[in-house]
mmCIF file of C-alpha atoms in Angstrom:
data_model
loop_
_atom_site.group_PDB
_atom_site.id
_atom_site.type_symbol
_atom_site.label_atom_id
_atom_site.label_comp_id
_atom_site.label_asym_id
_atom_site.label_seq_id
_atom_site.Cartn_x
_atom_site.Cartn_y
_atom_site.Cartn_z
ATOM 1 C CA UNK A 1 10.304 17.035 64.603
ATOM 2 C CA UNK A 2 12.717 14.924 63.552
ATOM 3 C CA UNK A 3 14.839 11.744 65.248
ATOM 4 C CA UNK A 4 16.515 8.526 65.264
ATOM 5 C CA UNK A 5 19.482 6.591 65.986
ATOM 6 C CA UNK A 6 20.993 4.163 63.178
ATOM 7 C CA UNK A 7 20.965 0.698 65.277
ATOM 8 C CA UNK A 8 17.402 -0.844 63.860
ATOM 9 C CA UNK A 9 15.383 -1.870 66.592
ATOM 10 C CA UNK A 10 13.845 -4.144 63.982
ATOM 11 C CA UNK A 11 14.530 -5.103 60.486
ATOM 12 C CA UNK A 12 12.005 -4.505 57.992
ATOM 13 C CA UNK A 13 9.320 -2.843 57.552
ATOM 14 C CA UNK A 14 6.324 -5.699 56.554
ATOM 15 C CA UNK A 15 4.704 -2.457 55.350
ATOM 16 C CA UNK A 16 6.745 -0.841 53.040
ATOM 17 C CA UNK A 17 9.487 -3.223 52.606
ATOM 18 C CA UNK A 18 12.014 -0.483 54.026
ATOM 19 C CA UNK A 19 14.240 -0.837 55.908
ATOM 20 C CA UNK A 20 15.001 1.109 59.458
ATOM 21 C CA UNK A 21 18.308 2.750 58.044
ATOM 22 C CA UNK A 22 16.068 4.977 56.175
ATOM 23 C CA UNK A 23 15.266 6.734 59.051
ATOM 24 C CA UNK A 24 17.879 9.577 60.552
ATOM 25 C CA UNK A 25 20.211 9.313 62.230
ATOM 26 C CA UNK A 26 21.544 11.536 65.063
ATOM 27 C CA UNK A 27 25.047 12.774 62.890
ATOM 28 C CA UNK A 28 21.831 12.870 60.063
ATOM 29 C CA UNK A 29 20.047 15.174 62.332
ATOM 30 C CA UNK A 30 22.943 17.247 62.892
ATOM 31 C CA UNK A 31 24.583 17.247 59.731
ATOM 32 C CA UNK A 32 21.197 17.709 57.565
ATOM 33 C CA UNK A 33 20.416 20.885 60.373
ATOM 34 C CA UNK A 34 23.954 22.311 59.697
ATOM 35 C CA UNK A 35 23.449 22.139 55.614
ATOM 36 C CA UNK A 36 20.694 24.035 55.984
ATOM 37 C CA UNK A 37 21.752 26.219 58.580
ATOM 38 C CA UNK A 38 19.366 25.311 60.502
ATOM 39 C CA UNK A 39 19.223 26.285 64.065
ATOM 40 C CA UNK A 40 16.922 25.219 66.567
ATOM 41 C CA UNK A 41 15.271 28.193 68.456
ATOM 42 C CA UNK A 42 12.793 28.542 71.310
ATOM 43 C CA UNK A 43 10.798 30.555 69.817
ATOM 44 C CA UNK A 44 9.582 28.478 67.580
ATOM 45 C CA UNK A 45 9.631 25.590 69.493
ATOM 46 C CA UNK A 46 11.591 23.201 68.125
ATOM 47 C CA UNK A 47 13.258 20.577 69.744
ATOM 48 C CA UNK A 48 14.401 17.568 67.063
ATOM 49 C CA UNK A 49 13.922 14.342 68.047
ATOM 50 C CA UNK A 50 17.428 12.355 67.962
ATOM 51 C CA UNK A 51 16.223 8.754 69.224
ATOM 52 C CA UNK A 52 14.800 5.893 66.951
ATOM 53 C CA UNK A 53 13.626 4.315 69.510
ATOM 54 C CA UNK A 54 11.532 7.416 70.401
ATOM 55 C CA UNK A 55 9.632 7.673 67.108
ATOM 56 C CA UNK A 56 9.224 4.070 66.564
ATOM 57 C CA UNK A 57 7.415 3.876 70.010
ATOM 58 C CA UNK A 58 5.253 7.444 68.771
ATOM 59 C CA UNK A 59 4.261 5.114 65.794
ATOM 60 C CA UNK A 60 3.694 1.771 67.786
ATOM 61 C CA UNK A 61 1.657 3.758 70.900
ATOM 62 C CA UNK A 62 -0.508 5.749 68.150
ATOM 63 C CA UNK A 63 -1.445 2.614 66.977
ATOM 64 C CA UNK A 64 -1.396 3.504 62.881
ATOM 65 C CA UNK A 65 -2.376 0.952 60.545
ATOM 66 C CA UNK A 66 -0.988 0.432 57.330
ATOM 67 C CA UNK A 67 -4.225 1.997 55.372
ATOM 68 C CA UNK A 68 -4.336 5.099 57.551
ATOM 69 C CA UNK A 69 -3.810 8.529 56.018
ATOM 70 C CA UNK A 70 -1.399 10.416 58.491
ATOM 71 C CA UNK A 71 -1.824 14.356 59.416
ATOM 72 C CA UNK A 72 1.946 15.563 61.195
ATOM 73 C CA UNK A 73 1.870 18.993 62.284
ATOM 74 C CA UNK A 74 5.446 20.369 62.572
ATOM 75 C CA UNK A 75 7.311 17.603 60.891
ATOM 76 C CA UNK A 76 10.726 19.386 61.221
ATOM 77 C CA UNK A 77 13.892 17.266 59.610
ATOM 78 C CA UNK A 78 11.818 14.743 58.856
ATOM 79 C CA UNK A 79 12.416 11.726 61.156
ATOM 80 C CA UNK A 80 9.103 10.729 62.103
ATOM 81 C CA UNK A 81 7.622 11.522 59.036
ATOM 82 C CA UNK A 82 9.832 8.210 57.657
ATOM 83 C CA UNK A 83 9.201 6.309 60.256
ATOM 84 C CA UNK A 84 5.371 7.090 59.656
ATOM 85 C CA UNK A 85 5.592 6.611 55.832
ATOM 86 C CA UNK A 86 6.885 2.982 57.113
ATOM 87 C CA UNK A 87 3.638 2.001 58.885
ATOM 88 C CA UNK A 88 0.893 4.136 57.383
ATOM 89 C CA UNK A 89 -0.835 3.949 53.620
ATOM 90 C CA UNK A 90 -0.135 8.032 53.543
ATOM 91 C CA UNK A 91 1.241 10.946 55.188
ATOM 92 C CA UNK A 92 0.564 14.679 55.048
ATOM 93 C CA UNK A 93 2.635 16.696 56.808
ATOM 94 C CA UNK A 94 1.776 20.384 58.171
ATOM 95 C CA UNK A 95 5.106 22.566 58.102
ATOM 96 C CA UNK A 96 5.211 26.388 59.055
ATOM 97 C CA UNK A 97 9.139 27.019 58.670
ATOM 98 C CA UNK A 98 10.384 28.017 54.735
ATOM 99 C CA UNK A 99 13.679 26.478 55.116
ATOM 100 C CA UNK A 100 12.301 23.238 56.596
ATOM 101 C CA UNK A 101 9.313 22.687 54.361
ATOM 102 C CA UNK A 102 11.326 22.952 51.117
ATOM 103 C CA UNK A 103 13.980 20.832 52.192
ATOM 104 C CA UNK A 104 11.602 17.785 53.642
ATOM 105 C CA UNK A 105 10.424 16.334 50.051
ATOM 106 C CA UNK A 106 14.391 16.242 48.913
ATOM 107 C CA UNK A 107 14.856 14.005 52.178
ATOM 108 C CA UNK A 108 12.038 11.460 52.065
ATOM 109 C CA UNK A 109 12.965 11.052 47.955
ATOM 110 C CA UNK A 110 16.832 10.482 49.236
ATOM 111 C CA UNK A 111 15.746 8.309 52.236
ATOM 112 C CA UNK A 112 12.780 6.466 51.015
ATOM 113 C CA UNK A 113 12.291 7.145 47.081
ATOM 114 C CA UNK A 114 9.970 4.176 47.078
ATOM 115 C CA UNK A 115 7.030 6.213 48.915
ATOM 116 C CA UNK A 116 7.608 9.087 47.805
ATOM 117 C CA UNK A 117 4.201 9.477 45.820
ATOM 118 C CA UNK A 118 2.848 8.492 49.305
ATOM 119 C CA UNK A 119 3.842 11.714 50.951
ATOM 120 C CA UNK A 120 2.778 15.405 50.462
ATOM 121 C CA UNK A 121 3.262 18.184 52.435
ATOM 122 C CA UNK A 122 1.664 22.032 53.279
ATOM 123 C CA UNK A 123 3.810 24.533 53.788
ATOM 124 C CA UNK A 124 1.157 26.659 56.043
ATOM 125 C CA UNK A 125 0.759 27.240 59.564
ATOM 126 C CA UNK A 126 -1.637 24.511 60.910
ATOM 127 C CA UNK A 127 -4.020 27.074 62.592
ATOM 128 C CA UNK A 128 -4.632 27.968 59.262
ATOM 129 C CA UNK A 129 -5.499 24.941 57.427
ATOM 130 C CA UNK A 130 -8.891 24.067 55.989
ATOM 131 C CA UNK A 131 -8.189 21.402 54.125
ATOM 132 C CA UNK A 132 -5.426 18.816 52.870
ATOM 133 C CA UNK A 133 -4.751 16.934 49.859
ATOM 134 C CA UNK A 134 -5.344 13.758 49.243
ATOM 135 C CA UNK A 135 -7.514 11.332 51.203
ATOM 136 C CA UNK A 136 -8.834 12.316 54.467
ATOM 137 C CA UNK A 137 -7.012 12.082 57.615
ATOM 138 C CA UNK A 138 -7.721 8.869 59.847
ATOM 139 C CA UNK A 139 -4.539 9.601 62.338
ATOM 140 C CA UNK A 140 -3.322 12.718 63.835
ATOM 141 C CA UNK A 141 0.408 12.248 64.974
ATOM 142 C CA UNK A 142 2.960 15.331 65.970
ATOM 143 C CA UNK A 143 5.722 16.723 67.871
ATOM 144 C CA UNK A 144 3.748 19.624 68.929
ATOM 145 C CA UNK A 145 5.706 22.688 70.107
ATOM 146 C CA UNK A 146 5.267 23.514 73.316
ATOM 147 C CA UNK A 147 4.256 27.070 72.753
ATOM 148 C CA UNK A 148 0.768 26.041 70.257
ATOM 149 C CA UNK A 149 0.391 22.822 71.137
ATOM 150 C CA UNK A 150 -3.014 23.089 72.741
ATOM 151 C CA UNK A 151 -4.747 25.464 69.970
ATOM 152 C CA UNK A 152 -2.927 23.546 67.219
ATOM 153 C CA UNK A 153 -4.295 20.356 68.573
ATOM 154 C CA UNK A 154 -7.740 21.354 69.091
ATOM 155 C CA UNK A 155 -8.393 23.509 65.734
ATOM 156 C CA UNK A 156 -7.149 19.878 63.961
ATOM 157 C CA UNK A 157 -9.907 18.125 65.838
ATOM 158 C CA UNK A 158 -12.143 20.757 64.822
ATOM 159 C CA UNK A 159 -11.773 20.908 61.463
ATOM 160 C CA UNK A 160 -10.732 17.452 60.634
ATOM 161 C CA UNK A 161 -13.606 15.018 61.819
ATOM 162 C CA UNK A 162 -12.441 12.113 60.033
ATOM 163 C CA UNK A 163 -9.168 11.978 62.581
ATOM 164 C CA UNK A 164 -9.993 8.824 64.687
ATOM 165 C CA UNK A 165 -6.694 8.819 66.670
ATOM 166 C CA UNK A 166 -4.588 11.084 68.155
ATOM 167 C CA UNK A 167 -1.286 10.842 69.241
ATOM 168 C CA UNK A 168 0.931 13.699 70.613
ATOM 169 C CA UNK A 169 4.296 14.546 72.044
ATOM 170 C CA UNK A 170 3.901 17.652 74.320
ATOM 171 C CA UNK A 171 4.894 19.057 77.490
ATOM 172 C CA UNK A 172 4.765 17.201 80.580
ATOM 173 C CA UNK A 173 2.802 19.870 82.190
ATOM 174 C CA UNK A 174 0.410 20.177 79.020
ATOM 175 C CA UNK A 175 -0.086 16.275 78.914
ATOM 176 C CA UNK A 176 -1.188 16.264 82.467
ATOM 177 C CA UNK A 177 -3.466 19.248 81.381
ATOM 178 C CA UNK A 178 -5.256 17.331 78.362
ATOM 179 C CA UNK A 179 -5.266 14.325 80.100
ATOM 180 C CA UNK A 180 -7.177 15.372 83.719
ATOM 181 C CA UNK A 181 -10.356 14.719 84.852
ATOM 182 C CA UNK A 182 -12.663 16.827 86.949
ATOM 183 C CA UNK A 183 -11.704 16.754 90.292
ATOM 184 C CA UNK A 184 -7.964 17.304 89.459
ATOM 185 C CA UNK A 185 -5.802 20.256 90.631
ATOM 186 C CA UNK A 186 -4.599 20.696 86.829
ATOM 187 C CA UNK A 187 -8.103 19.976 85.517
ATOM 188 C CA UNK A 188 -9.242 23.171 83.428
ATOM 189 C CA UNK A 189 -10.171 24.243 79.965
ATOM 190 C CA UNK A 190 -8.016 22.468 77.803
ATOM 191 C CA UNK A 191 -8.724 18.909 79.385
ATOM 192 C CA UNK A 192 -12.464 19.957 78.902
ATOM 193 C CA UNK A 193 -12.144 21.020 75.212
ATOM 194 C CA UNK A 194 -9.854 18.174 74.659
ATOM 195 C CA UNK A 195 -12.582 16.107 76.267
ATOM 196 C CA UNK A 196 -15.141 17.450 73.931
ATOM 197 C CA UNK A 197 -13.937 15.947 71.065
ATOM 198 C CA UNK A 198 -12.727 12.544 72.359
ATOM 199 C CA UNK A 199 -11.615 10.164 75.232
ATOM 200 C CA UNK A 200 -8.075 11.665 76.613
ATOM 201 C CA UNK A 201 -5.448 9.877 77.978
ATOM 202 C CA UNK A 202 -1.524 9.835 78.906
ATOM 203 C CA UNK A 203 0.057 7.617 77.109
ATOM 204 C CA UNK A 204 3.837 7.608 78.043
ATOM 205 C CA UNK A 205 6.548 10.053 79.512
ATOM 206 C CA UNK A 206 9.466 11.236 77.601
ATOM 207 C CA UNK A 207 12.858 12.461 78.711
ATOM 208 C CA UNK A 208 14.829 15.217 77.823
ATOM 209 C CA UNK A 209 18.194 13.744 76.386
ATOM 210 C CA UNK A 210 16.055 12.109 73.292
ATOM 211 C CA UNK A 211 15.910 15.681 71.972
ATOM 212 C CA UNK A 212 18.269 18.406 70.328
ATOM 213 C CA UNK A 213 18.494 20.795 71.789
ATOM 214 C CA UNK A 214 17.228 19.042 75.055
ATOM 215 C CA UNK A 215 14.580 21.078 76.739
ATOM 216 C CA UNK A 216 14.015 22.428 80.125
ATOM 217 C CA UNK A 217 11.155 20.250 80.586
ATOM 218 C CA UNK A 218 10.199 17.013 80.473
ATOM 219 C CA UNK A 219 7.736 15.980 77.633
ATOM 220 C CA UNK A 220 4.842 13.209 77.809
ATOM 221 C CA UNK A 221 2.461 11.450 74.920
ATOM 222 C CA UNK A 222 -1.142 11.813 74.940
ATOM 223 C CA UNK A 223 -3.662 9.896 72.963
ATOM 224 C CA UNK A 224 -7.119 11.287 72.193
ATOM 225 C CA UNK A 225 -9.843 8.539 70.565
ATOM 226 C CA UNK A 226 -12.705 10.781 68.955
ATOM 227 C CA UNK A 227 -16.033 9.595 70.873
ATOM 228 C CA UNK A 228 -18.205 7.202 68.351
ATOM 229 C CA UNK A 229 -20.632 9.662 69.163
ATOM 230 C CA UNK A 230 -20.612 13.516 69.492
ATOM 231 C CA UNK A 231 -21.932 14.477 73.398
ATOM 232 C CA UNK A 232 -25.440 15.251 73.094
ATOM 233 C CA UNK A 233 -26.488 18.819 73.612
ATOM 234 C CA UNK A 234 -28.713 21.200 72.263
ATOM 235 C CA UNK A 235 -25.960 23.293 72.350
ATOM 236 C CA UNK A 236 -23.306 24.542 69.945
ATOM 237 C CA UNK A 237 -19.739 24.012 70.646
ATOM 238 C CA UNK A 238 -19.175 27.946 70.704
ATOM 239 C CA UNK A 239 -21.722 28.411 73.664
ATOM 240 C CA UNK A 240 -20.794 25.189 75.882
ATOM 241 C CA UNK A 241 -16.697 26.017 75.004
ATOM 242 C CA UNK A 242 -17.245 30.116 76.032
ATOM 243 C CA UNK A 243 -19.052 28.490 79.259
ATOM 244 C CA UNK A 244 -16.027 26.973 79.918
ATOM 245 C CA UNK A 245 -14.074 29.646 79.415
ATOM 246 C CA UNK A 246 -15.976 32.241 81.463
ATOM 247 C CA UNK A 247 -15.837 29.120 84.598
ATOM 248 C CA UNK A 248 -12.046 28.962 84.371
ATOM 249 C CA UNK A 249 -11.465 32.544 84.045
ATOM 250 C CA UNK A 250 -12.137 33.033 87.913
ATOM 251 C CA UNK A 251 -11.484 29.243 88.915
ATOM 252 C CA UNK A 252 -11.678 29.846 92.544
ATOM 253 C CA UNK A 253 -14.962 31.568 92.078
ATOM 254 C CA UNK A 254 -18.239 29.645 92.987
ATOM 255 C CA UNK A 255 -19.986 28.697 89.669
ATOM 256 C CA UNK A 256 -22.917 31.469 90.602
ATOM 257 C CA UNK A 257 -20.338 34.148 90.597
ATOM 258 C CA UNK A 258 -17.583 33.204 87.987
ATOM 259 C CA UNK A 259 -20.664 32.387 85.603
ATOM 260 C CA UNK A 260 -22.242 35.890 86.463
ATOM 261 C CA UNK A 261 -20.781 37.816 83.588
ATOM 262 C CA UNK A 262 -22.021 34.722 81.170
ATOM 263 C CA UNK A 263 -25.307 34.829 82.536
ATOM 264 C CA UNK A 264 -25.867 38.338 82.438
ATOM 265 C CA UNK A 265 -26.179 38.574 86.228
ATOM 266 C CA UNK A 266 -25.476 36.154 89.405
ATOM 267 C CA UNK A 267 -29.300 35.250 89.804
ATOM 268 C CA UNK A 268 -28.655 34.310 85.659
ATOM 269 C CA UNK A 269 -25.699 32.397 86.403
ATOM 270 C CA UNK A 270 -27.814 30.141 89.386
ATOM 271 C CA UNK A 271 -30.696 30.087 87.783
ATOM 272 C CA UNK A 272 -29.435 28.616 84.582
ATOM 273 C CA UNK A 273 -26.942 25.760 87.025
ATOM 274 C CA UNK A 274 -30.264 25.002 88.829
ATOM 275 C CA UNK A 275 -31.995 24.248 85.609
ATOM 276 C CA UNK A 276 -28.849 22.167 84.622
ATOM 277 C CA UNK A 277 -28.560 20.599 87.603
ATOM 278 C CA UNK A 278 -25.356 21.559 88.887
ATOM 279 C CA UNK A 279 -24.716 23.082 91.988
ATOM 280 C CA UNK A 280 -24.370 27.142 92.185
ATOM 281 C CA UNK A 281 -21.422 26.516 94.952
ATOM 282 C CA UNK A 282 -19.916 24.199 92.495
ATOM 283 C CA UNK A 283 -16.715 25.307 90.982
ATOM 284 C CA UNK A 284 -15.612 24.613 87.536
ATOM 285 C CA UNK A 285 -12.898 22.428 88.492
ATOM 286 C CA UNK A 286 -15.551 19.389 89.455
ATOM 287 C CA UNK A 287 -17.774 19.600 86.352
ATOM 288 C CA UNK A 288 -17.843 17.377 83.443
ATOM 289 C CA UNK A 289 -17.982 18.296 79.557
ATOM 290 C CA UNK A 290 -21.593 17.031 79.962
ATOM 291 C CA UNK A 291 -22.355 19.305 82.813
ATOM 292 C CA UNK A 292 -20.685 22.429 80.697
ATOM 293 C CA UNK A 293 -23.325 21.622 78.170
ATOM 294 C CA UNK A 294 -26.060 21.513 80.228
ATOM 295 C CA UNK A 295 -25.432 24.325 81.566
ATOM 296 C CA UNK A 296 -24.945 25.735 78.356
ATOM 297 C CA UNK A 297 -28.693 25.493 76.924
ATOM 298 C CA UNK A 298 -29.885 26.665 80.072
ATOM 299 C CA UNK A 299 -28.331 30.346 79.447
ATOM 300 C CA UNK A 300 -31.101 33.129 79.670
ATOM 301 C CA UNK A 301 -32.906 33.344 77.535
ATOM 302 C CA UNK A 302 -32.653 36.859 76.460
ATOM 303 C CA UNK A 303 -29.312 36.654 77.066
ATOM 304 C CA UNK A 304 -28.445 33.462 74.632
ATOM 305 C CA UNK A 305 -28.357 35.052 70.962
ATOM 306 C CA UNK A 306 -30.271 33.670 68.252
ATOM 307 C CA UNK A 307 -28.939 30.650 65.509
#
């Protein structure tokens, strides 16, 4: 991801003592993209921020603090990472692309050398990340490409607990998809996984002619605060998550039937949503992550392998 526009929509940084002209600029962008012969390409999803005003407000709606430690997956050119090494104590930042990752150190040495030993980066895809240097992470803030967002998103809240905050730029279409709540058309099993881990809301639209190239679709910001305390199951996340997945696989199926192939059988299926409480004529679409999970220790028995 990367952005900005060279008018400073403040003046310095009470941070870092930097000011906004670090950040880059949209002949930046284009020039820094053309040097490396970089070009943008949908398969890979990227889509460079070339607003300031953009990333500042990604900063100011994710709320970071100056003694956070910063995870950005898919940091691109590098725009938001400066504007994030302005607010936050550190920043890691999670880059897949060769060209990209080994040019981002030269720029935030050129554009900011004074927090430099404040940054690091991974060159590494982020589904394959187990760990990060430095402190651990208290923010999670991206431009996540539309094509991963959702299992990028979710394997960081997996495997980084320490993430309190979430903030990320995605699809229109995916933000309504995080952010719904049962009972909602696009309600399904990302806003349930998403759920599992924290509290999930939209936080902001964004429009197409802030990026380069601009997209075919509109993009929104969603903010995910982990819960202060994990939902209470007997349950592993495995079996409540493939309960989800077998209700959404056949989401106009009745619980008792879409559940059947979970369960082992249809009289399984009800007799393990009677236990939980739920409804057999229920569909997916109206349950809660706390009714997945019921349902979840309720599988039969013979049918639920052993820990």
């Amino acid at each position: 991801m990367s952005t900005a526009e060279q008018q400073p929509e403040g003046t310095t940084s009470s941070t870092t003592g930097t000011t906004s002209d670090a950040l880059l600029g949209p002949a930046d962008i284009r020039e820094l993209a053309a040097v490396l012969g970089v070009r943008p390409t949908k398969q890979k999803g990227q889509n460079f921020v070339i607003d300031a005003n953009t990333v500042r407000r990604i900063v100011r709606t994710a709320e970071v603090r100056p003694d956070d430690v910063v995870v950005e997956v898919g940091p691109g050119l590098g725009s938001l990472t400066l504007a994030l090494l302005e607010a936050a104590d550190r920043v890691t930042a999670v880059e897949i692309d060769d060209v990209l990752a080994a040019a981002l150190p030269a720029t935030i040495e050129a554009r900011m050398p004074q927090r430099k030993d404040r940054f690091a980066l991974v060159h590494s895809d982020a589904m394959l990340v187990e760990e990060l240097p430095g402190p651990a992470p208290t923010a999670l803030v991206a431009n996540l490409p539309y094509n991963v967002a959702v299992p990028v998103l979710l394997t960081m809240l997996d495997r980084f607990p320490t993430i309190e905050r979430t903030l990320v730029m995605v699809q229109a279409e995916v933000a309504d998809r995080l952010a719904a709540k049962p009972g909602n058309k696009v309600y399904g099993v990302p806003s349930v996984k998403a759920n599992w881990y924290a509290d999930v809301k939209r936080a902001g639209s964004i429009g197409r002619n802030v990026f380069w190239p601009a997209p075919n679709v509109d993009s929104g910001l969603v903010s995910l605060v982990r819960r202060a305390e994990p939902i209470r199951t007997s349950a592993t996340k495995a079996e409540v998550f493939a309960v989800v997945d077998a209700a959404f696989a056949q989401r106009r199926k009745t619980l008792r039937a879409a559940l059947a192939g979970w369960a082992g059988s249809a009289a399984g299926a009800e007799q393990a949503l009677v236990a939980a409480g739920v409804s057999p004529q229920a569909r997916g679409e109206s349950l809660t992550v706390e009714e997945f999970a019921a349902i979840a220790e309720h599988k039969p028995a013979a049918e639920r392998p052993a820990l």
